[in-house]
mmCIF file of C-alpha atoms and ligand atoms in Angstrom:
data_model
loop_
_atom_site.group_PDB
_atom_site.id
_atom_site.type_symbol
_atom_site.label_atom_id
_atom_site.label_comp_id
_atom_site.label_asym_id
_atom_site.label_seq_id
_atom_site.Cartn_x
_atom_site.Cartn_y
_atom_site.Cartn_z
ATOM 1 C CA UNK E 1176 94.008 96.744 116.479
ATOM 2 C CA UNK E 1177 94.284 95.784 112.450
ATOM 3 C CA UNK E 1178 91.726 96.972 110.140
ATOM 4 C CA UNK E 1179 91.579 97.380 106.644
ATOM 5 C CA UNK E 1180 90.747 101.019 104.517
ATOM 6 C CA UNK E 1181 91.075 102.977 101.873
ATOM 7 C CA UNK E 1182 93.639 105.958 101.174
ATOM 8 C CA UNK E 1183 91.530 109.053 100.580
ATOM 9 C CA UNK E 1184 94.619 111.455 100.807
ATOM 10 C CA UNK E 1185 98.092 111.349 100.069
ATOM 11 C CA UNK E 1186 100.631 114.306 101.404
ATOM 12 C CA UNK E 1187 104.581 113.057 100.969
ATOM 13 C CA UNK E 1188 104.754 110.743 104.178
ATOM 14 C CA UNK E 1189 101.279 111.320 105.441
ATOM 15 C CA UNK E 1190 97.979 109.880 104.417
ATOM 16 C CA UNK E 1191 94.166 109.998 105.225
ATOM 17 C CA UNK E 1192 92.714 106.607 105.058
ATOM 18 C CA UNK E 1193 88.543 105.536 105.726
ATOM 19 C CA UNK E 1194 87.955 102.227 107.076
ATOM 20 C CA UNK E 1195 84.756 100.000 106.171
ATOM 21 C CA UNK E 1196 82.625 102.002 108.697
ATOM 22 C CA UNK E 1197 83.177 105.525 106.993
ATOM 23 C CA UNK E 1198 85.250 106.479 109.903
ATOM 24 C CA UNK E 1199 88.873 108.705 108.721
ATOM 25 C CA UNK E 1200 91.370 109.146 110.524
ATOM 26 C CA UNK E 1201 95.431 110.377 109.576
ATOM 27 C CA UNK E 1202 97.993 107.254 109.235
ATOM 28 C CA UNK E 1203 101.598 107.003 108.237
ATOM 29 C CA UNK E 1204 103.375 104.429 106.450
ATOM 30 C CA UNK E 1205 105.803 102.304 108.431
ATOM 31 C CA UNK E 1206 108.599 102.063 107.300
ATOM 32 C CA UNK E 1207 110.447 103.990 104.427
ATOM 33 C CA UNK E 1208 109.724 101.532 101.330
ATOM 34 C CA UNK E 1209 105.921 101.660 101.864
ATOM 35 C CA UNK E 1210 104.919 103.955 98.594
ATOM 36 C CA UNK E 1211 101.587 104.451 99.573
ATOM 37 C CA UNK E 1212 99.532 106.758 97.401
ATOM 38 C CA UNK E 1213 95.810 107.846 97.309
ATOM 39 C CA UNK E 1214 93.300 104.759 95.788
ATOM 40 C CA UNK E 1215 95.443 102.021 97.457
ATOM 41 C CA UNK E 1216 93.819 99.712 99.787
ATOM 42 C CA UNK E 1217 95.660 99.455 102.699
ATOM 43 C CA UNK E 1218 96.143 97.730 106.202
ATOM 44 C CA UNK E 1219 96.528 99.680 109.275
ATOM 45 C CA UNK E 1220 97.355 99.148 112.958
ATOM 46 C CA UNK E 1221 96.157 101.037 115.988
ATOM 47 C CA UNK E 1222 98.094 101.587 118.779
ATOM 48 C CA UNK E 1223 95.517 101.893 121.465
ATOM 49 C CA UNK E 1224 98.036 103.624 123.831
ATOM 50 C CA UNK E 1225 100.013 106.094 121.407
ATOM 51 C CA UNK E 1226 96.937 106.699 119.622
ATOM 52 C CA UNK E 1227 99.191 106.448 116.348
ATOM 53 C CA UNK E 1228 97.822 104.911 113.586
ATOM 54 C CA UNK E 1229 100.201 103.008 111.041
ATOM 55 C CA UNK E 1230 100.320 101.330 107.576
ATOM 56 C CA UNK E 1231 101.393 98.410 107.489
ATOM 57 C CA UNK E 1232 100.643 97.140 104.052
ATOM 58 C CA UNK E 1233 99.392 98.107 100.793
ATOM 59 C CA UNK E 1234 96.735 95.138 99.418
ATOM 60 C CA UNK E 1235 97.264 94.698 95.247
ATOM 61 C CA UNK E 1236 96.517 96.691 93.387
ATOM 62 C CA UNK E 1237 94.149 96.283 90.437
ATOM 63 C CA UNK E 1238 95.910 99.140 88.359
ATOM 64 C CA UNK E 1239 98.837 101.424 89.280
ATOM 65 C CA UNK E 1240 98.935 105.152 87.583
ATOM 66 C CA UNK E 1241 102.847 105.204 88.028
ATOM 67 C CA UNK E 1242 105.509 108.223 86.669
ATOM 68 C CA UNK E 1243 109.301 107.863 85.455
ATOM 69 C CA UNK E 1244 111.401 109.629 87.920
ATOM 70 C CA UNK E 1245 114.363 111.207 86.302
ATOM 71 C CA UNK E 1246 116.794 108.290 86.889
ATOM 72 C CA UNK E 1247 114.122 105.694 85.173
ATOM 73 C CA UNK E 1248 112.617 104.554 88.337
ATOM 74 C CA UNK E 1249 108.791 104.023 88.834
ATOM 75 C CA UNK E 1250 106.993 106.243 91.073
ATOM 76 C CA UNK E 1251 103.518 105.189 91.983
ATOM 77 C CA UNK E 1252 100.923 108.699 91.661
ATOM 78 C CA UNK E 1253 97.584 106.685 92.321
ATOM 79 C CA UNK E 1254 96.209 103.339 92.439
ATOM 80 C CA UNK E 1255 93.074 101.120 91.474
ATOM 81 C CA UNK E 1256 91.701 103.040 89.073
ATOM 82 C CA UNK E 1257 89.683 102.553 85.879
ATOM 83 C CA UNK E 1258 89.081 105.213 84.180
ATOM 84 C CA UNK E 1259 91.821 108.584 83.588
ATOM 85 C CA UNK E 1260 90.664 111.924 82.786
ATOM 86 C CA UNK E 1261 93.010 114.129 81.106
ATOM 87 C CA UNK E 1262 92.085 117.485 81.385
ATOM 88 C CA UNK E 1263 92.758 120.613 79.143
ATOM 89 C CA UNK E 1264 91.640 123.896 78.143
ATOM 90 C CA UNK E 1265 91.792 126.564 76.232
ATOM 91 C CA UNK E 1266 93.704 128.209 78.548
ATOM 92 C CA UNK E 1267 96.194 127.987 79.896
ATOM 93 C CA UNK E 1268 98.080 126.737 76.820
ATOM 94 C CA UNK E 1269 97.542 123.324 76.311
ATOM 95 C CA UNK E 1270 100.062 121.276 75.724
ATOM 96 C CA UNK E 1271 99.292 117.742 73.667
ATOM 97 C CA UNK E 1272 102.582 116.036 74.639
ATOM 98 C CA UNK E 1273 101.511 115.565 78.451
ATOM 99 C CA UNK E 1274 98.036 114.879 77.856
ATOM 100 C CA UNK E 1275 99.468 111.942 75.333
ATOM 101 C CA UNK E 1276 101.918 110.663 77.850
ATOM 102 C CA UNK E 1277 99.338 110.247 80.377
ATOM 103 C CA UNK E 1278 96.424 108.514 77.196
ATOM 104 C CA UNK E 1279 99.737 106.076 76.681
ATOM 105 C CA UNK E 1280 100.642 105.330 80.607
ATOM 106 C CA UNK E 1281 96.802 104.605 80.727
ATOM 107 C CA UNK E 1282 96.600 102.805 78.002
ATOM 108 C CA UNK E 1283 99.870 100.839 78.810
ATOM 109 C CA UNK E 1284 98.413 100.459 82.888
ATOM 110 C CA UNK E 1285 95.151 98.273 81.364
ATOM 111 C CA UNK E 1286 92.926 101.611 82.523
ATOM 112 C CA UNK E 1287 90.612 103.601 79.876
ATOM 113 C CA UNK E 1288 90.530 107.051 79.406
ATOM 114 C CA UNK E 1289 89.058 110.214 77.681
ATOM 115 C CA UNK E 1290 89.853 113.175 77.110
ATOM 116 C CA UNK E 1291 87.863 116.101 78.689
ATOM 117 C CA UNK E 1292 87.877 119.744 77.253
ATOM 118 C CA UNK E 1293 87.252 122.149 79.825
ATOM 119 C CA UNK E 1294 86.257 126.145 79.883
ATOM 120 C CA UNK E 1295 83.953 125.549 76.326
ATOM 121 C CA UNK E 1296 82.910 128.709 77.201
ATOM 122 C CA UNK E 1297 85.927 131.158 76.492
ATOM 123 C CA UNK E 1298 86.520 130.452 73.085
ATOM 124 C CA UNK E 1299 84.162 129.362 70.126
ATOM 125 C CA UNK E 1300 83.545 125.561 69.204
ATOM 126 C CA UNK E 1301 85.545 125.186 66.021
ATOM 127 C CA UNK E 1302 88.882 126.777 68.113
ATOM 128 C CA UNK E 1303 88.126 123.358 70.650
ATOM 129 C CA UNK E 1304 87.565 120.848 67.627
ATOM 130 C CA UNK E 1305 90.840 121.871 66.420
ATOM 131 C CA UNK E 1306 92.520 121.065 69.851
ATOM 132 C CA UNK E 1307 90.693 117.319 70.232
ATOM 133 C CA UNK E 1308 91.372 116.600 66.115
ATOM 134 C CA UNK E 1309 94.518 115.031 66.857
ATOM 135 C CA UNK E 1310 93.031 112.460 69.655
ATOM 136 C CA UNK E 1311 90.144 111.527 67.082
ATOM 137 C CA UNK E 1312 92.311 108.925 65.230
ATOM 138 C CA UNK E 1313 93.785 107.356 68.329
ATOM 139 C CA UNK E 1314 89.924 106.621 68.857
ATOM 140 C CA UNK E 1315 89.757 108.114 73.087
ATOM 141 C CA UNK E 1316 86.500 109.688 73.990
ATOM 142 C CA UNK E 1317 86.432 113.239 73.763
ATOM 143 C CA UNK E 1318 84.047 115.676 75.968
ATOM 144 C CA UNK E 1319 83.383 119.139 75.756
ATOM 145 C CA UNK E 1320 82.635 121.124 79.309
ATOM 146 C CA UNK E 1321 82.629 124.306 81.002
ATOM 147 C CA UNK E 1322 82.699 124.105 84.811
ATOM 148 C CA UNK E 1323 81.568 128.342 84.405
ATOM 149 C CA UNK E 1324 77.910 127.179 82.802
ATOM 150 C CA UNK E 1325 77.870 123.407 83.466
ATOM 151 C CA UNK E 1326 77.825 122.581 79.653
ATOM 152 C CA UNK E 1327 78.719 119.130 79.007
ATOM 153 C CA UNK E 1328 78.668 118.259 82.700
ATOM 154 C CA UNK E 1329 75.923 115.627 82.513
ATOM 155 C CA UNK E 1330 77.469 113.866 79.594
ATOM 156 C CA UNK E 1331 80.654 113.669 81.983
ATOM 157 C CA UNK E 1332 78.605 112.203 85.153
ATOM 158 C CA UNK E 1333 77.555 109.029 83.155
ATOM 159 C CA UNK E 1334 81.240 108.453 82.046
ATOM 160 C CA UNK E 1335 82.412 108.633 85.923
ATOM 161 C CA UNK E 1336 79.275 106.557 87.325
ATOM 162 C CA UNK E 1337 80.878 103.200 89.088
ATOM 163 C CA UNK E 1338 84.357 104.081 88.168
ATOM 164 C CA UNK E 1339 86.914 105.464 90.214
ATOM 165 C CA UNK E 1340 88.800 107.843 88.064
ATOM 166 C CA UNK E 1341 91.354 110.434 88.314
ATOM 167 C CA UNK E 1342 91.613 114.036 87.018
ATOM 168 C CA UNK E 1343 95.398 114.730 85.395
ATOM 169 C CA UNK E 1344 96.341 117.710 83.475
ATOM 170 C CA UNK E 1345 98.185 121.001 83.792
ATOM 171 C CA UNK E 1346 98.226 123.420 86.556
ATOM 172 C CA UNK E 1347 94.405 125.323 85.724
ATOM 173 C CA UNK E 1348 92.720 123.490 83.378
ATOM 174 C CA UNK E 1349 89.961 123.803 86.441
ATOM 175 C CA UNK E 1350 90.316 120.011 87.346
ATOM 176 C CA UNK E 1351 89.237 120.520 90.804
ATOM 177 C CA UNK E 1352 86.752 123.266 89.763
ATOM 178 C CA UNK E 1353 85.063 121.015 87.554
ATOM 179 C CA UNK E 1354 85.161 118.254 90.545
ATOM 180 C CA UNK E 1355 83.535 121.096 92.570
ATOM 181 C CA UNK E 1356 80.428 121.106 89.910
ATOM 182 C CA UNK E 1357 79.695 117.090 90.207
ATOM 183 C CA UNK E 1358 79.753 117.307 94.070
ATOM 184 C CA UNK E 1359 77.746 119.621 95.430
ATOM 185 C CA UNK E 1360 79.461 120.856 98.624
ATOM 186 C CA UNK E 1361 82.732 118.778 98.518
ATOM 187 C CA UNK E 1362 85.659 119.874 100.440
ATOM 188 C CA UNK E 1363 88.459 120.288 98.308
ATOM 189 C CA UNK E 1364 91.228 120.160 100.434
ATOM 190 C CA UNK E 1365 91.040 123.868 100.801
ATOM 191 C CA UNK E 1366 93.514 123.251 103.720
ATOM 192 C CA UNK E 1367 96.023 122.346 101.519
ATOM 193 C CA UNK E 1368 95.455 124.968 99.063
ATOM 194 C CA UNK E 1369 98.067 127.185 97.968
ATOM 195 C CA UNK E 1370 98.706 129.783 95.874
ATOM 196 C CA UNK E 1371 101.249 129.291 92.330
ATOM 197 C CA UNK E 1372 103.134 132.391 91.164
ATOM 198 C CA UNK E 1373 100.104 133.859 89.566
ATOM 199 C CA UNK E 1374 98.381 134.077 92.472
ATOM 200 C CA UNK E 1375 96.060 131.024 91.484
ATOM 201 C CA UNK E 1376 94.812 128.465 94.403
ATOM 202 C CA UNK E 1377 96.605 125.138 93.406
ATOM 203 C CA UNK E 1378 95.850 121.859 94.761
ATOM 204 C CA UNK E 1379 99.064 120.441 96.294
ATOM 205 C CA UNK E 1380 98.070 116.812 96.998
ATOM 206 C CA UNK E 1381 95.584 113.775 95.811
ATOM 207 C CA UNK E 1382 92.457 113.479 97.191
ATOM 208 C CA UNK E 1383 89.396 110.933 96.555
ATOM 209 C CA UNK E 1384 85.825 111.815 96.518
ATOM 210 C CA UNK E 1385 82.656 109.979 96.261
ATOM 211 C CA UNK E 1386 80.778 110.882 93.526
ATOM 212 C CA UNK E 1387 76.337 111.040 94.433
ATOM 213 C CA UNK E 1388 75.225 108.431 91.618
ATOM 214 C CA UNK E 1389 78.262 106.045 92.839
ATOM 215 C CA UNK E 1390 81.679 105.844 92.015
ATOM 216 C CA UNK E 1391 84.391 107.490 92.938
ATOM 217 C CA UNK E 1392 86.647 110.447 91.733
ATOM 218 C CA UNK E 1393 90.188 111.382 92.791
ATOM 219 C CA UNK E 1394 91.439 114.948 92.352
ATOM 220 C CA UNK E 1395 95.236 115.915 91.355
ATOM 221 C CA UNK E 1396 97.880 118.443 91.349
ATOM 222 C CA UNK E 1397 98.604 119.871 88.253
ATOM 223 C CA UNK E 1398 102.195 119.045 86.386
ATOM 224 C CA UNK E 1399 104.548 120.938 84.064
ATOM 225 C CA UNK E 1400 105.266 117.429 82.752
ATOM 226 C CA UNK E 1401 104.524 113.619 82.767
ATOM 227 C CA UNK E 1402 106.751 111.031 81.975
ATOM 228 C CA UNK E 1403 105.119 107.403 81.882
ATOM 229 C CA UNK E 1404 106.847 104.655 84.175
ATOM 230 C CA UNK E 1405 109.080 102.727 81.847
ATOM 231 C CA UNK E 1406 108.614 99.335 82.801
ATOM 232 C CA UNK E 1407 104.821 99.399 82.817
ATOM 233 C CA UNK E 1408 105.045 100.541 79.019
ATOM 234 C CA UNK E 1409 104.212 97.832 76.225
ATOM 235 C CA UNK E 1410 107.071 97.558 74.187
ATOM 236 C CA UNK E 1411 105.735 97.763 70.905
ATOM 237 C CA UNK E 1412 103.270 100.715 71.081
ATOM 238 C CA UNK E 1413 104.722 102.459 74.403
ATOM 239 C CA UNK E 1414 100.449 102.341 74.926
ATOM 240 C CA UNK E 1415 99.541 104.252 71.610
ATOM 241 C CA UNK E 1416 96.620 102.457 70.289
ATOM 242 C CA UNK E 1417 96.682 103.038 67.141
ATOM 243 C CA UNK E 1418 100.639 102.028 66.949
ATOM 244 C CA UNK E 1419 99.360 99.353 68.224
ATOM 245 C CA UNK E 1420 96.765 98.508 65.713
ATOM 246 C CA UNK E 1421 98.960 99.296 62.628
ATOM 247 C CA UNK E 1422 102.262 97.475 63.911
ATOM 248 C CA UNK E 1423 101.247 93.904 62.886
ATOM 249 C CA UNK E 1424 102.011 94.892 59.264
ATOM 250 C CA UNK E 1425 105.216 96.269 60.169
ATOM 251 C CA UNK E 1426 108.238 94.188 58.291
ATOM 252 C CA UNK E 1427 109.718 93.309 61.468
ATOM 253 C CA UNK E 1428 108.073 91.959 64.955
ATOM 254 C CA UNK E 1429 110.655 94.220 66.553
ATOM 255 C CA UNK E 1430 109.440 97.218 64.626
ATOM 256 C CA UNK E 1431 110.354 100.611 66.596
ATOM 257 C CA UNK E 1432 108.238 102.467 63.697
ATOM 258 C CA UNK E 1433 111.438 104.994 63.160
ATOM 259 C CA UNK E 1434 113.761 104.408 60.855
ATOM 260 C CA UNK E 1435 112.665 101.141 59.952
ATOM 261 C CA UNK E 1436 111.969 99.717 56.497
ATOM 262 C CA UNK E 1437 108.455 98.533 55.587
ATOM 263 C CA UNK E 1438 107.375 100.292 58.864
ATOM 264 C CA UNK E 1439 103.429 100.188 58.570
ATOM 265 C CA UNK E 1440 103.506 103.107 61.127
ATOM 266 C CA UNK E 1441 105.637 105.360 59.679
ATOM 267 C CA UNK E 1442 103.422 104.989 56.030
ATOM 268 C CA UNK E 1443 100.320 105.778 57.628
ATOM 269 C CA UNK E 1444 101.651 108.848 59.471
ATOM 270 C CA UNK E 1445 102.931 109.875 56.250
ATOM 271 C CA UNK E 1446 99.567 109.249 54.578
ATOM 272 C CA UNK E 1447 97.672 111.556 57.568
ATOM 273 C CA UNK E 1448 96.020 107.864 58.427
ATOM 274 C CA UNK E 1449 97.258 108.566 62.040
ATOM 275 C CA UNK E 1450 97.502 111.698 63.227
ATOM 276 C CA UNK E 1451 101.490 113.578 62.195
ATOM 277 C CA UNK E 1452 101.375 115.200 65.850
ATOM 278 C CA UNK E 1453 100.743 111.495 67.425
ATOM 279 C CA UNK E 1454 103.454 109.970 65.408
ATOM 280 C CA UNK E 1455 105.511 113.066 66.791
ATOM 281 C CA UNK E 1456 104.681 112.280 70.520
ATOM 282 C CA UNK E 1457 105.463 108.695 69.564
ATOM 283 C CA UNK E 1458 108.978 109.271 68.756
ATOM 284 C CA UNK E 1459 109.706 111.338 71.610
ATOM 285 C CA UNK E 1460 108.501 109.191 73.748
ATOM 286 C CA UNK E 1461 110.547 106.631 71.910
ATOM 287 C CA UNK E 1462 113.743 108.664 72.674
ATOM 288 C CA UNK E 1463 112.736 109.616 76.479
ATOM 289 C CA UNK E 1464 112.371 105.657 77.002
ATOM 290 C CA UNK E 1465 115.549 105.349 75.339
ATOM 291 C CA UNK E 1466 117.590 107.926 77.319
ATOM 292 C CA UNK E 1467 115.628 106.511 81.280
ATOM 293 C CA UNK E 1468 116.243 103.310 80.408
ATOM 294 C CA UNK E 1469 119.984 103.904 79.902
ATOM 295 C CA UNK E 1470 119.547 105.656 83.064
ATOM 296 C CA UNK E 1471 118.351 103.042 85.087
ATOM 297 C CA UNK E 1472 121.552 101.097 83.535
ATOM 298 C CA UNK E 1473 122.475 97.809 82.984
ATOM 299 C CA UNK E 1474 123.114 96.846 86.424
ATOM 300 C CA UNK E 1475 119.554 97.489 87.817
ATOM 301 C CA UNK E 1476 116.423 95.210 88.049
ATOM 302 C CA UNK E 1477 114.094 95.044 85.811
ATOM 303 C CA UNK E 1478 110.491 94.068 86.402
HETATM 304 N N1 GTP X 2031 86.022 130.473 82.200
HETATM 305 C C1 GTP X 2031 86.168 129.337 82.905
HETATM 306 N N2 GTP X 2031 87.023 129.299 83.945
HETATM 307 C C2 GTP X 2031 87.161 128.151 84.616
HETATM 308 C C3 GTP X 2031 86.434 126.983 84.273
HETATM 309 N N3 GTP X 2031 86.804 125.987 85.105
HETATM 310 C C4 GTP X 2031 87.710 126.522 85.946
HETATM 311 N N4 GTP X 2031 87.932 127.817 85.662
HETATM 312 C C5 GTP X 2031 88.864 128.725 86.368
HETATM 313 O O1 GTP X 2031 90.197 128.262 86.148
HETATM 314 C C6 GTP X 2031 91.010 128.485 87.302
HETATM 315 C C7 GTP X 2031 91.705 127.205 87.731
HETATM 316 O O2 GTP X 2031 90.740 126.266 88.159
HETATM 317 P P1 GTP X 2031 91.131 125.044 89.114
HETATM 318 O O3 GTP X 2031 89.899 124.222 89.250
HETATM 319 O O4 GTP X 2031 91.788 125.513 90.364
HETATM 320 O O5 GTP X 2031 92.209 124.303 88.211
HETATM 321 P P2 GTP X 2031 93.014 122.959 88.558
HETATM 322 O O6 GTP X 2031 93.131 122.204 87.281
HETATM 323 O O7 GTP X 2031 92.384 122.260 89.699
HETATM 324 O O8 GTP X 2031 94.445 123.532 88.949
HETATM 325 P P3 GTP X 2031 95.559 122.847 89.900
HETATM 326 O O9 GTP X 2031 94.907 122.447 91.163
HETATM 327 O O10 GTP X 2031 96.583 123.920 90.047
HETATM 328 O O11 GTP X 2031 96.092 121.678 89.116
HETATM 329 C C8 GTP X 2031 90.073 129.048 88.361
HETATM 330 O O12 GTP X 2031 90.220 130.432 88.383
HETATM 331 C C9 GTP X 2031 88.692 128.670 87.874
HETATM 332 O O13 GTP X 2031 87.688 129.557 88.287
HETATM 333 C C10 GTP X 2031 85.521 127.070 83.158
HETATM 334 O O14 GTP X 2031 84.851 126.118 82.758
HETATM 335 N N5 GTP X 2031 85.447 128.268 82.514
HETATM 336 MG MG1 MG X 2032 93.108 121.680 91.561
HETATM 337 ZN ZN1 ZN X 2033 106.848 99.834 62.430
#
């Protein structure tokens, strides 16, 4: 029997996928080159006899969240989303570079994003504004919460109503604590908990949960690092919006904003009109493009 459902769960070559009726069952991809990941819409067969159930296909997909392996290659992380929440706190020690690699693969993928502060309550609100300042002039939504006291938590529920969005960030930022608070009584995959070397609970693979006032919300594992998909990165900007905005007065069409003369980029980072830290990210990016797309090499396909 074929029917048609949605991946709620992703584990390496498993997946949990609900068909139209609610029902859930476990399915595995057939066949090797079938990336499935959690979000994708898929199609599945039954076998009546062996009681297996298999995908078979993965429908388009409106928008693909998709990460640079180390030899330049795309791997898909989740699918058919439209909104991205990147996730930070005061602790553990944030670190701006991923949460602007995932703002850029975003930005690059056609899905919006914001930025959400979590644990408001450990330190005072000046500390956070100083954390958010550099996202202000690349114009992303910024939110203030505490999963502890539920500060900011409303706000946050009328940004996720009819989306489906995903949480990103580092290991602890309370992503799936904070996923806990907008769903009363959710199951968090504490199956697949496990515990990181400092004795914190970890979640180890994607999950999707339906949010009460509609929508949809899919939780992640944290990363060390993210690295944007090359190919689905816009040229000019690598998905930095306000690179983007600035470029057309840029000498040359081509403009990297680097070394460039008559860079419009460069001027404005130099005049604090962007934000020096962005402009940083930027670059690096720049390079890490450079150095996977030298990795893919000249000989492979590109898209
Ligand atoms: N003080 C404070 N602690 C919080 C808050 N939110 C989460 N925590 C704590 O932070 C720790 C990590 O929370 P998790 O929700 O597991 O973090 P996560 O981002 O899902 O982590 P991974 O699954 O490893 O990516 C837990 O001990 C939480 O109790 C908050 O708003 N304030
Ligand atoms: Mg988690
Ligand atoms: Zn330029």
């Amino acid at each position: 029997m074929e029917f048609e459902a949605q991946v709620i769960a992703a584990y390496g070559r498993h997946v949990r996928v609900r068909d139209d009726t609610g029902r859930i069952v476990q399915a595995r991809p057939f066949g090797r080159r079938l990336q499935v990941v959690c979000g994708d819409r898929v199609r599945c067969n039954e076998d009546a006899t062996h009681a297996e159930v298999h995908v078979t296909e993965i429908l388009p997909r409106r928008t693909l969240l998709a990460r640079a392996t180390l030899r330049g290659d795309a791997e898909p992380v989740v699918a058919n989303l439209s909104l991205l929440v990147a996730v930070m706190a005061p602790a553990p020690m944030p670190d701006l570079f991923i949460i602007d690699r995932y703002l850029c693969a975003a930005s690059s993928a056609g899905i919006k994003a914001l930025v959400l502060v979590n644990k408001c309550d450990l330190v005072p609100d000046i500390d956070l504004s100083a954390l958010t300042q550099s996202f202000e002039t690349a114009d992303y939504p910024i939110l203030i919460c505490s999963a502890e006291t539920g500060r900011g938590l409303e706000t946050l529920n009328e940004f996720l109503r009819h989306e489906t969005s995903v949480f990103v960030g580092q290991s602890g930022v309370g992503k799936s604590s904070i996923i806990g608070r907008l769903i009363p009584g959710v199951e968090l995959a504490t199956g697949e908990l496990d515990r990181d070397a400092e004795g914190r609970h970890t979640t180890t693979s994607s999950s999707l949960h339906d949010l009460p006032d509609g929508g949809h919300v899919i939780d992640s594992p944290g990363v060390r690092d993210f690295a944007p998909s090359i190919d689905s990165l816009e040229a000019r900007s690598l998905g930095f919006p306000e690179v983007d905005q600035l470029s057309t007065g840029c000498r040359f069409s081509d403009c990297q904003h680097l070394q460039e003369p008559g860079c419009a980029v460069r001027t404005a980072a130099e005049v604090r009109q962007i934000d020096e830290r962005r402009y940083e990210s930027y670059r690096r990016l720049r390079r890490l493009h450079a150095d996977l797309t030298t990795a893919q090499g000249p000989g492979r396909k590109r898209s």
